[in-house]
């Protein structure tokens, strides 16, 4: 079952979700400006302890998100605190499924304590990229979501193995695009180790967000226009000035007639 994109033209017909990665700290170390970003986004991808995050951070972010009416998503990852979840890893499928379910369950405790719920699941970093094409790892993530229960929607890249596996398992699927990432001509993300992987110039990020929301296209690294259909738009919380950039993107979208609304 798919969650349908809500398309349309400027003037109030277009609805898009804004999501950001939050809770990406550990102990006294904080990478993301969670409070500022929660005033802008409609969905929060909360780190569940495997690439970042700890119990107190998860509790704090869940409480703050609940207070602002922001949807909470479990951002599940490979077990890689040292590498921030961005290092390639080979994890047996059954083990990965267990770890995904474990992370969802951990976050669920704090979401429910804050009077809300975990509303969706999104992989992080290397796991996200791996599940674009790797059917085995994609299937393991879906198995973990099923093990955690609740029939949670899965957020991922259009056309990915992850969304295909989730749909085949009967889970709601939600497509997303990235306002601050480079794209290849086949609609996937430019690897972070390559030039142009992350967009830093605010004007370029705003233009990309508008192109995704209003025209369902992005300009790939080679200059070609690539179709990108997305119900959710991601802004990374760990980039310098992320909160200010997120506010600028939201303002530009709203001025163009786009309504911001959570998909879950």
PDB file of C-alpha atoms in Angstrom:
ATOM      1  CA  UNK A   1       0.000   0.000   0.000  1.00  0.00           C
ATOM      2  CA  UNK A   2       1.429   3.365  -0.975  1.00  0.00           C
ATOM      3  CA  UNK A   3       0.915   6.752   0.590  1.00  0.00           C
ATOM      4  CA  UNK A   4      -0.118   8.861  -2.364  1.00  0.00           C
ATOM      5  CA  UNK A   5       1.821  12.002  -3.207  1.00  0.00           C
ATOM      6  CA  UNK A   6      -0.324  15.125  -3.035  1.00  0.00           C
ATOM      7  CA  UNK A   7       0.525  17.067  -6.143  1.00  0.00           C
ATOM      8  CA  UNK A   8      -0.828  20.188  -7.681  1.00  0.00           C
ATOM      9  CA  UNK A   9       0.042  23.682  -8.733  1.00  0.00           C
ATOM     10  CA  UNK A  10       0.887  26.788  -6.738  1.00  0.00           C
ATOM     11  CA  UNK A  11      -2.046  28.262  -4.907  1.00  0.00           C
ATOM     12  CA  UNK A  12      -2.536  25.876  -2.054  1.00  0.00           C
ATOM     13  CA  UNK A  13      -2.948  22.563  -3.916  1.00  0.00           C
ATOM     14  CA  UNK A  14       0.599  21.311  -3.343  1.00  0.00           C
ATOM     15  CA  UNK A  15       1.360  19.721   0.023  1.00  0.00           C
ATOM     16  CA  UNK A  16       4.812  18.549   1.052  1.00  0.00           C
ATOM     17  CA  UNK A  17       6.369  17.300   4.265  1.00  0.00           C
ATOM     18  CA  UNK A  18       9.636  18.770   5.525  1.00  0.00           C
ATOM     19  CA  UNK A  19      11.802  16.288   7.415  1.00  0.00           C
ATOM     20  CA  UNK A  20      15.168  16.631   9.122  1.00  0.00           C
ATOM     21  CA  UNK A  21      17.520  14.343  11.039  1.00  0.00           C
ATOM     22  CA  UNK A  22      17.409  15.218  14.743  1.00  0.00           C
ATOM     23  CA  UNK A  23      18.844  13.954  18.014  1.00  0.00           C
ATOM     24  CA  UNK A  24      22.215  13.400  16.385  1.00  0.00           C
ATOM     25  CA  UNK A  25      24.335  13.823  19.476  1.00  0.00           C
ATOM     26  CA  UNK A  26      25.702  11.617  22.219  1.00  0.00           C
ATOM     27  CA  UNK A  27      25.928  12.539  25.889  1.00  0.00           C
ATOM     28  CA  UNK A  28      27.114  16.143  26.159  1.00  0.00           C
ATOM     29  CA  UNK A  29      27.923  16.333  22.450  1.00  0.00           C
ATOM     30  CA  UNK A  30      25.215  17.797  20.187  1.00  0.00           C
ATOM     31  CA  UNK A  31      25.462  17.997  16.422  1.00  0.00           C
ATOM     32  CA  UNK A  32      21.971  19.203  15.509  1.00  0.00           C
ATOM     33  CA  UNK A  33      20.075  22.292  16.673  1.00  0.00           C
ATOM     34  CA  UNK A  34      16.995  20.257  17.505  1.00  0.00           C
ATOM     35  CA  UNK A  35      14.900  22.997  19.087  1.00  0.00           C
ATOM     36  CA  UNK A  36      15.389  25.395  16.173  1.00  0.00           C
ATOM     37  CA  UNK A  37      14.711  22.740  13.530  1.00  0.00           C
ATOM     38  CA  UNK A  38      11.555  21.567  15.302  1.00  0.00           C
ATOM     39  CA  UNK A  39      10.123  25.051  14.769  1.00  0.00           C
ATOM     40  CA  UNK A  40      10.433  24.540  11.002  1.00  0.00           C
ATOM     41  CA  UNK A  41       9.964  20.884  10.031  1.00  0.00           C
ATOM     42  CA  UNK A  42       6.801  18.788  10.056  1.00  0.00           C
ATOM     43  CA  UNK A  43       8.578  15.448  10.597  1.00  0.00           C
ATOM     44  CA  UNK A  44      11.612  14.582  12.735  1.00  0.00           C
ATOM     45  CA  UNK A  45      13.864  11.640  11.901  1.00  0.00           C
ATOM     46  CA  UNK A  46      15.179  10.833  15.375  1.00  0.00           C
ATOM     47  CA  UNK A  47      18.483   8.986  15.805  1.00  0.00           C
ATOM     48  CA  UNK A  48      17.908   5.776  17.757  1.00  0.00           C
ATOM     49  CA  UNK A  49      21.336   5.189  19.280  1.00  0.00           C
ATOM     50  CA  UNK A  50      23.157   3.255  16.574  1.00  0.00           C
ATOM     51  CA  UNK A  51      24.710   6.105  14.560  1.00  0.00           C
ATOM     52  CA  UNK A  52      23.994   8.825  17.133  1.00  0.00           C
ATOM     53  CA  UNK A  53      21.634   9.501  19.998  1.00  0.00           C
ATOM     54  CA  UNK A  54      21.295   8.196  23.527  1.00  0.00           C
ATOM     55  CA  UNK A  55      18.315   7.613  25.840  1.00  0.00           C
ATOM     56  CA  UNK A  56      18.272  11.121  27.281  1.00  0.00           C
ATOM     57  CA  UNK A  57      18.607  12.712  23.854  1.00  0.00           C
ATOM     58  CA  UNK A  58      15.808  10.558  22.440  1.00  0.00           C
ATOM     59  CA  UNK A  59      13.549  11.441  25.358  1.00  0.00           C
ATOM     60  CA  UNK A  60      14.295  15.150  25.030  1.00  0.00           C
ATOM     61  CA  UNK A  61      13.702  15.280  21.278  1.00  0.00           C
ATOM     62  CA  UNK A  62      10.497  13.240  21.498  1.00  0.00           C
ATOM     63  CA  UNK A  63       9.112  15.538  24.181  1.00  0.00           C
ATOM     64  CA  UNK A  64      10.003  18.629  22.170  1.00  0.00           C
ATOM     65  CA  UNK A  65       8.534  17.199  18.963  1.00  0.00           C
ATOM     66  CA  UNK A  66       5.326  16.249  20.733  1.00  0.00           C
ATOM     67  CA  UNK A  67       5.043  19.750  22.145  1.00  0.00           C
ATOM     68  CA  UNK A  68       5.255  21.244  18.664  1.00  0.00           C
ATOM     69  CA  UNK A  69       3.034  18.696  16.937  1.00  0.00           C
ATOM     70  CA  UNK A  70       5.897  17.365  14.807  1.00  0.00           C
ATOM     71  CA  UNK A  71       5.647  13.745  13.614  1.00  0.00           C
ATOM     72  CA  UNK A  72       8.338  11.422  14.989  1.00  0.00           C
ATOM     73  CA  UNK A  73      10.155   8.916  12.811  1.00  0.00           C
ATOM     74  CA  UNK A  74      12.696   6.279  13.800  1.00  0.00           C
ATOM     75  CA  UNK A  75      15.926   6.869  11.909  1.00  0.00           C
ATOM     76  CA  UNK A  76      17.463   3.417  11.990  1.00  0.00           C
ATOM     77  CA  UNK A  77      21.093   2.756  11.135  1.00  0.00           C
ATOM     78  CA  UNK A  78      23.900   0.299  11.034  1.00  0.00           C
ATOM     79  CA  UNK A  79      25.616  -0.026  14.435  1.00  0.00           C
ATOM     80  CA  UNK A  80      28.315   2.562  13.713  1.00  0.00           C
ATOM     81  CA  UNK A  81      28.690   5.340  16.286  1.00  0.00           C
ATOM     82  CA  UNK A  82      32.319   5.987  15.354  1.00  0.00           C
ATOM     83  CA  UNK A  83      31.497   6.431  11.675  1.00  0.00           C
ATOM     84  CA  UNK A  84      28.171   8.238  12.181  1.00  0.00           C
ATOM     85  CA  UNK A  85      26.442   5.438  10.330  1.00  0.00           C
ATOM     86  CA  UNK A  86      28.060   6.427   7.041  1.00  0.00           C
ATOM     87  CA  UNK A  87      30.512   3.531   6.669  1.00  0.00           C
ATOM     88  CA  UNK A  88      29.630   0.580   4.461  1.00  0.00           C
ATOM     89  CA  UNK A  89      28.923  -2.540   6.529  1.00  0.00           C
ATOM     90  CA  UNK A  90      27.862  -6.108   5.834  1.00  0.00           C
ATOM     91  CA  UNK A  91      25.321  -7.224   8.419  1.00  0.00           C
ATOM     92  CA  UNK A  92      23.512 -10.580   8.170  1.00  0.00           C
ATOM     93  CA  UNK A  93      19.878 -10.066   7.247  1.00  0.00           C
ATOM     94  CA  UNK A  94      18.403 -11.637  10.382  1.00  0.00           C
ATOM     95  CA  UNK A  95      20.727  -9.604  12.616  1.00  0.00           C
ATOM     96  CA  UNK A  96      19.905  -6.380  10.772  1.00  0.00           C
ATOM     97  CA  UNK A  97      16.171  -7.048  11.108  1.00  0.00           C
ATOM     98  CA  UNK A  98      16.585  -7.497  14.860  1.00  0.00           C
ATOM     99  CA  UNK A  99      18.612  -4.301  15.148  1.00  0.00           C
ATOM    100  CA  UNK A 100      16.046  -2.288  13.184  1.00  0.00           C
ATOM    101  CA  UNK A 101      13.235  -3.567  15.421  1.00  0.00           C
ATOM    102  CA  UNK A 102      15.350  -2.819  18.515  1.00  0.00           C
ATOM    103  CA  UNK A 103      15.889   0.796  17.454  1.00  0.00           C
ATOM    104  CA  UNK A 104      12.209   1.357  16.693  1.00  0.00           C
ATOM    105  CA  UNK A 105      11.264  -0.137  20.042  1.00  0.00           C
ATOM    106  CA  UNK A 106      13.714   2.065  21.928  1.00  0.00           C
ATOM    107  CA  UNK A 107      12.364   5.238  20.350  1.00  0.00           C
ATOM    108  CA  UNK A 108       8.767   4.119  20.827  1.00  0.00           C
ATOM    109  CA  UNK A 109       9.219   4.107  24.615  1.00  0.00           C
ATOM    110  CA  UNK A 110      10.154   7.789  24.628  1.00  0.00           C
ATOM    111  CA  UNK A 111       7.571   8.813  22.034  1.00  0.00           C
ATOM    112  CA  UNK A 112       4.778   7.196  24.029  1.00  0.00           C
ATOM    113  CA  UNK A 113       6.096   8.723  27.250  1.00  0.00           C
ATOM    114  CA  UNK A 114       5.729  12.115  25.537  1.00  0.00           C
ATOM    115  CA  UNK A 115       2.127  11.326  24.652  1.00  0.00           C
ATOM    116  CA  UNK A 116       2.729  10.628  20.978  1.00  0.00           C
ATOM    117  CA  UNK A 117       3.956   7.750  18.808  1.00  0.00           C
ATOM    118  CA  UNK A 118       6.588   6.652  16.322  1.00  0.00           C
ATOM    119  CA  UNK A 119       4.848   7.430  13.034  1.00  0.00           C
ATOM    120  CA  UNK A 120       7.281   6.132  10.397  1.00  0.00           C
ATOM    121  CA  UNK A 121      10.736   4.641   9.751  1.00  0.00           C
ATOM    122  CA  UNK A 122      13.622   5.975   7.687  1.00  0.00           C
ATOM    123  CA  UNK A 123      17.085   4.397   7.322  1.00  0.00           C
ATOM    124  CA  UNK A 124      20.134   6.599   7.823  1.00  0.00           C
ATOM    125  CA  UNK A 125      23.365   7.069   5.944  1.00  0.00           C
ATOM    126  CA  UNK A 126      25.051   3.948   4.591  1.00  0.00           C
ATOM    127  CA  UNK A 127      21.972   1.833   5.312  1.00  0.00           C
ATOM    128  CA  UNK A 128      19.760   4.252   3.371  1.00  0.00           C
ATOM    129  CA  UNK A 129      22.091   4.172   0.373  1.00  0.00           C
ATOM    130  CA  UNK A 130      22.567   0.414   0.542  1.00  0.00           C
ATOM    131  CA  UNK A 131      18.836  -0.270   0.469  1.00  0.00           C
ATOM    132  CA  UNK A 132      18.377   1.706  -2.732  1.00  0.00           C
ATOM    133  CA  UNK A 133      19.642  -1.280  -4.734  1.00  0.00           C
ATOM    134  CA  UNK A 134      20.445  -4.123  -2.296  1.00  0.00           C
ATOM    135  CA  UNK A 135      17.308  -6.265  -2.109  1.00  0.00           C
ATOM    136  CA  UNK A 136      18.664  -8.370   0.759  1.00  0.00           C
ATOM    137  CA  UNK A 137      19.396  -5.441   3.046  1.00  0.00           C
ATOM    138  CA  UNK A 138      16.173  -3.728   1.996  1.00  0.00           C
ATOM    139  CA  UNK A 139      14.226  -6.846   2.883  1.00  0.00           C
ATOM    140  CA  UNK A 140      15.968  -7.020   6.250  1.00  0.00           C
ATOM    141  CA  UNK A 141      14.964  -3.445   7.093  1.00  0.00           C
ATOM    142  CA  UNK A 142      11.369  -4.219   6.162  1.00  0.00           C
ATOM    143  CA  UNK A 143      11.485  -7.402   8.255  1.00  0.00           C
ATOM    144  CA  UNK A 144      12.630  -5.297  11.204  1.00  0.00           C
ATOM    145  CA  UNK A 145       9.778  -2.837  10.719  1.00  0.00           C
ATOM    146  CA  UNK A 146       7.306  -5.731  10.637  1.00  0.00           C
ATOM    147  CA  UNK A 147       8.881  -7.259  13.740  1.00  0.00           C
ATOM    148  CA  UNK A 148       8.447  -3.958  15.586  1.00  0.00           C
ATOM    149  CA  UNK A 149       4.731  -4.021  14.717  1.00  0.00           C
ATOM    150  CA  UNK A 150       2.289  -1.244  13.941  1.00  0.00           C
ATOM    151  CA  UNK A 151       2.502  -1.294  10.153  1.00  0.00           C
ATOM    152  CA  UNK A 152       4.700   1.807  10.104  1.00  0.00           C
ATOM    153  CA  UNK A 153       5.190   3.755   6.848  1.00  0.00           C
ATOM    154  CA  UNK A 154       8.670   3.545   5.334  1.00  0.00           C
ATOM    155  CA  UNK A 155      10.306   6.713   3.972  1.00  0.00           C
ATOM    156  CA  UNK A 156      12.809   6.308   1.151  1.00  0.00           C
ATOM    157  CA  UNK A 157      14.079   7.160  -2.310  1.00  0.00           C
ATOM    158  CA  UNK A 158      11.620   6.749  -5.227  1.00  0.00           C
ATOM    159  CA  UNK A 159      12.173   3.498  -7.108  1.00  0.00           C
ATOM    160  CA  UNK A 160      14.378   2.037  -4.370  1.00  0.00           C
ATOM    161  CA  UNK A 161      14.517  -1.618  -3.394  1.00  0.00           C
ATOM    162  CA  UNK A 162      13.503  -0.494   0.098  1.00  0.00           C
ATOM    163  CA  UNK A 163      10.181   1.004  -0.979  1.00  0.00           C
ATOM    164  CA  UNK A 164       9.535  -1.914  -3.316  1.00  0.00           C
ATOM    165  CA  UNK A 165      10.074  -4.417  -0.485  1.00  0.00           C
ATOM    166  CA  UNK A 166       7.967  -2.365   1.908  1.00  0.00           C
ATOM    167  CA  UNK A 167       5.104  -2.168  -0.559  1.00  0.00           C
ATOM    168  CA  UNK A 168       5.244  -5.897  -1.229  1.00  0.00           C
ATOM    169  CA  UNK A 169       5.056  -6.484   2.541  1.00  0.00           C
ATOM    170  CA  UNK A 170       1.935  -4.329   2.795  1.00  0.00           C
ATOM    171  CA  UNK A 171       3.612  -1.379   4.495  1.00  0.00           C
ATOM    172  CA  UNK A 172       2.758   2.208   3.493  1.00  0.00           C
ATOM    173  CA  UNK A 173       5.539   3.769   1.431  1.00  0.00           C
ATOM    174  CA  UNK A 174       6.461   7.448   1.220  1.00  0.00           C
ATOM    175  CA  UNK A 175       8.826   8.922  -1.374  1.00  0.00           C
ATOM    176  CA  UNK A 176      11.300  11.616  -0.461  1.00  0.00           C
ATOM    177  CA  UNK A 177      13.776  13.930  -2.144  1.00  0.00           C
ATOM    178  CA  UNK A 178      16.699  15.972  -0.844  1.00  0.00           C
ATOM    179  CA  UNK A 179      16.949  19.731  -1.113  1.00  0.00           C
ATOM    180  CA  UNK A 180      20.621  19.808  -0.126  1.00  0.00           C
ATOM    181  CA  UNK A 181      22.088  16.772  -1.890  1.00  0.00           C
ATOM    182  CA  UNK A 182      23.508  16.260  -5.366  1.00  0.00           C
ATOM    183  CA  UNK A 183      21.739  13.872  -7.741  1.00  0.00           C
ATOM    184  CA  UNK A 184      23.055  11.497 -10.384  1.00  0.00           C
ATOM    185  CA  UNK A 185      21.311  11.210 -13.782  1.00  0.00           C
ATOM    186  CA  UNK A 186      19.557   8.010 -12.623  1.00  0.00           C
ATOM    187  CA  UNK A 187      17.862   9.818  -9.736  1.00  0.00           C
ATOM    188  CA  UNK A 188      20.075   8.501  -6.929  1.00  0.00           C
ATOM    189  CA  UNK A 189      22.236  10.600  -4.600  1.00  0.00           C
ATOM    190  CA  UNK A 190      25.808  11.551  -5.424  1.00  0.00           C
ATOM    191  CA  UNK A 191      28.031   9.625  -2.959  1.00  0.00           C
ATOM    192  CA  UNK A 192      29.323  11.847  -0.157  1.00  0.00           C
ATOM    193  CA  UNK A 193      32.931  11.103  -1.039  1.00  0.00           C
ATOM    194  CA  UNK A 194      32.465  12.771  -4.459  1.00  0.00           C
ATOM    195  CA  UNK A 195      32.454  16.501  -5.287  1.00  0.00           C
ATOM    196  CA  UNK A 196      29.021  18.080  -5.388  1.00  0.00           C
ATOM    197  CA  UNK A 197      27.466  15.568  -3.010  1.00  0.00           C
ATOM    198  CA  UNK A 198      26.166  18.273  -0.656  1.00  0.00           C
ATOM    199  CA  UNK A 199      24.760  21.654  -1.680  1.00  0.00           C
ATOM    200  CA  UNK A 200      25.891  24.468   0.622  1.00  0.00           C
ATOM    201  CA  UNK A 201      24.814  27.636  -1.204  1.00  0.00           C
ATOM    202  CA  UNK A 202      21.432  28.668   0.242  1.00  0.00           C
ATOM    203  CA  UNK A 203      20.028  29.915  -3.040  1.00  0.00           C
ATOM    204  CA  UNK A 204      20.768  26.601  -4.732  1.00  0.00           C
ATOM    205  CA  UNK A 205      19.092  24.664  -1.913  1.00  0.00           C
ATOM    206  CA  UNK A 206      15.993  26.864  -2.087  1.00  0.00           C
ATOM    207  CA  UNK A 207      15.818  26.524  -5.892  1.00  0.00           C
ATOM    208  CA  UNK A 208      16.103  22.757  -5.607  1.00  0.00           C
ATOM    209  CA  UNK A 209      13.351  22.615  -2.993  1.00  0.00           C
ATOM    210  CA  UNK A 210      11.027  24.655  -5.205  1.00  0.00           C
ATOM    211  CA  UNK A 211      11.831  22.517  -8.230  1.00  0.00           C
ATOM    212  CA  UNK A 212      11.007  19.347  -6.329  1.00  0.00           C
ATOM    213  CA  UNK A 213       7.787  20.685  -4.815  1.00  0.00           C
ATOM    214  CA  UNK A 214       6.401  22.505  -7.851  1.00  0.00           C
ATOM    215  CA  UNK A 215       7.827  20.692 -10.874  1.00  0.00           C
ATOM    216  CA  UNK A 216       8.911  17.290  -9.484  1.00  0.00           C
ATOM    217  CA  UNK A 217      12.353  17.686 -11.046  1.00  0.00           C
ATOM    218  CA  UNK A 218      15.967  18.208 -10.002  1.00  0.00           C
ATOM    219  CA  UNK A 219      19.039  19.151 -12.010  1.00  0.00           C
ATOM    220  CA  UNK A 220      21.502  16.265 -11.939  1.00  0.00           C
ATOM    221  CA  UNK A 221      25.270  16.660 -11.622  1.00  0.00           C
ATOM    222  CA  UNK A 222      25.622  16.505 -15.419  1.00  0.00           C
ATOM    223  CA  UNK A 223      23.025  19.235 -15.969  1.00  0.00           C
ATOM    224  CA  UNK A 224      20.182  16.973 -17.040  1.00  0.00           C
ATOM    225  CA  UNK A 225      16.680  17.390 -15.610  1.00  0.00           C
ATOM    226  CA  UNK A 226      15.603  14.321 -13.635  1.00  0.00           C
ATOM    227  CA  UNK A 227      12.038  13.522 -12.575  1.00  0.00           C
ATOM    228  CA  UNK A 228      11.720  13.203  -8.787  1.00  0.00           C
ATOM    229  CA  UNK A 229       8.298  12.601  -7.294  1.00  0.00           C
ATOM    230  CA  UNK A 230       8.332  13.172  -3.531  1.00  0.00           C
ATOM    231  CA  UNK A 231       5.826  13.562  -0.726  1.00  0.00           C
ATOM    232  CA  UNK A 232       8.578  14.516   1.736  1.00  0.00           C
ATOM    233  CA  UNK A 233      11.550  16.845   1.393  1.00  0.00           C
ATOM    234  CA  UNK A 234      14.653  16.257   3.519  1.00  0.00           C
ATOM    235  CA  UNK A 235      16.978  18.890   4.905  1.00  0.00           C
ATOM    236  CA  UNK A 236      20.034  17.590   6.751  1.00  0.00           C
ATOM    237  CA  UNK A 237      20.319  18.840  10.314  1.00  0.00           C
ATOM    238  CA  UNK A 238      24.086  18.324  10.598  1.00  0.00           C
ATOM    239  CA  UNK A 239      25.129  20.904   8.000  1.00  0.00           C
ATOM    240  CA  UNK A 240      26.374  24.343   9.138  1.00  0.00           C
ATOM    241  CA  UNK A 241      23.501  26.814   9.517  1.00  0.00           C
ATOM    242  CA  UNK A 242      20.926  24.078   9.013  1.00  0.00           C
ATOM    243  CA  UNK A 243      18.157  25.749  11.012  1.00  0.00           C
ATOM    244  CA  UNK A 244      18.447  29.060   9.183  1.00  0.00           C
ATOM    245  CA  UNK A 245      18.537  27.297   5.839  1.00  0.00           C
ATOM    246  CA  UNK A 246      15.471  25.245   6.767  1.00  0.00           C
ATOM    247  CA  UNK A 247      13.565  28.421   7.660  1.00  0.00           C
ATOM    248  CA  UNK A 248      14.518  29.948   4.325  1.00  0.00           C
ATOM    249  CA  UNK A 249      13.350  26.861   2.431  1.00  0.00           C
ATOM    250  CA  UNK A 250      10.043  26.732   4.276  1.00  0.00           C
ATOM    251  CA  UNK A 251       9.397  30.429   3.696  1.00  0.00           C
ATOM    252  CA  UNK A 252      10.110  30.098  -0.033  1.00  0.00           C
ATOM    253  CA  UNK A 253       7.800  27.094  -0.343  1.00  0.00           C
ATOM    254  CA  UNK A 254       4.963  28.803   1.495  1.00  0.00           C
ATOM    255  CA  UNK A 255       5.367  31.972  -0.573  1.00  0.00           C
ATOM    256  CA  UNK A 256       5.044  29.789  -3.675  1.00  0.00           C
ATOM    257  CA  UNK A 257       1.733  28.425  -2.406  1.00  0.00           C
ATOM    258  CA  UNK A 258       3.034  25.117  -1.073  1.00  0.00           C
ATOM    259  CA  UNK A 259       1.457  23.879   2.148  1.00  0.00           C
ATOM    260  CA  UNK A 260       3.736  22.140   4.660  1.00  0.00           C
ATOM    261  CA  UNK A 261       2.175  19.075   6.254  1.00  0.00           C
ATOM    262  CA  UNK A 262       3.356  15.796   7.756  1.00  0.00           C
ATOM    263  CA  UNK A 263       2.533  12.655   5.778  1.00  0.00           C
ATOM    264  CA  UNK A 264       2.051  10.579   8.938  1.00  0.00           C
TER     265      UNK A 264
END
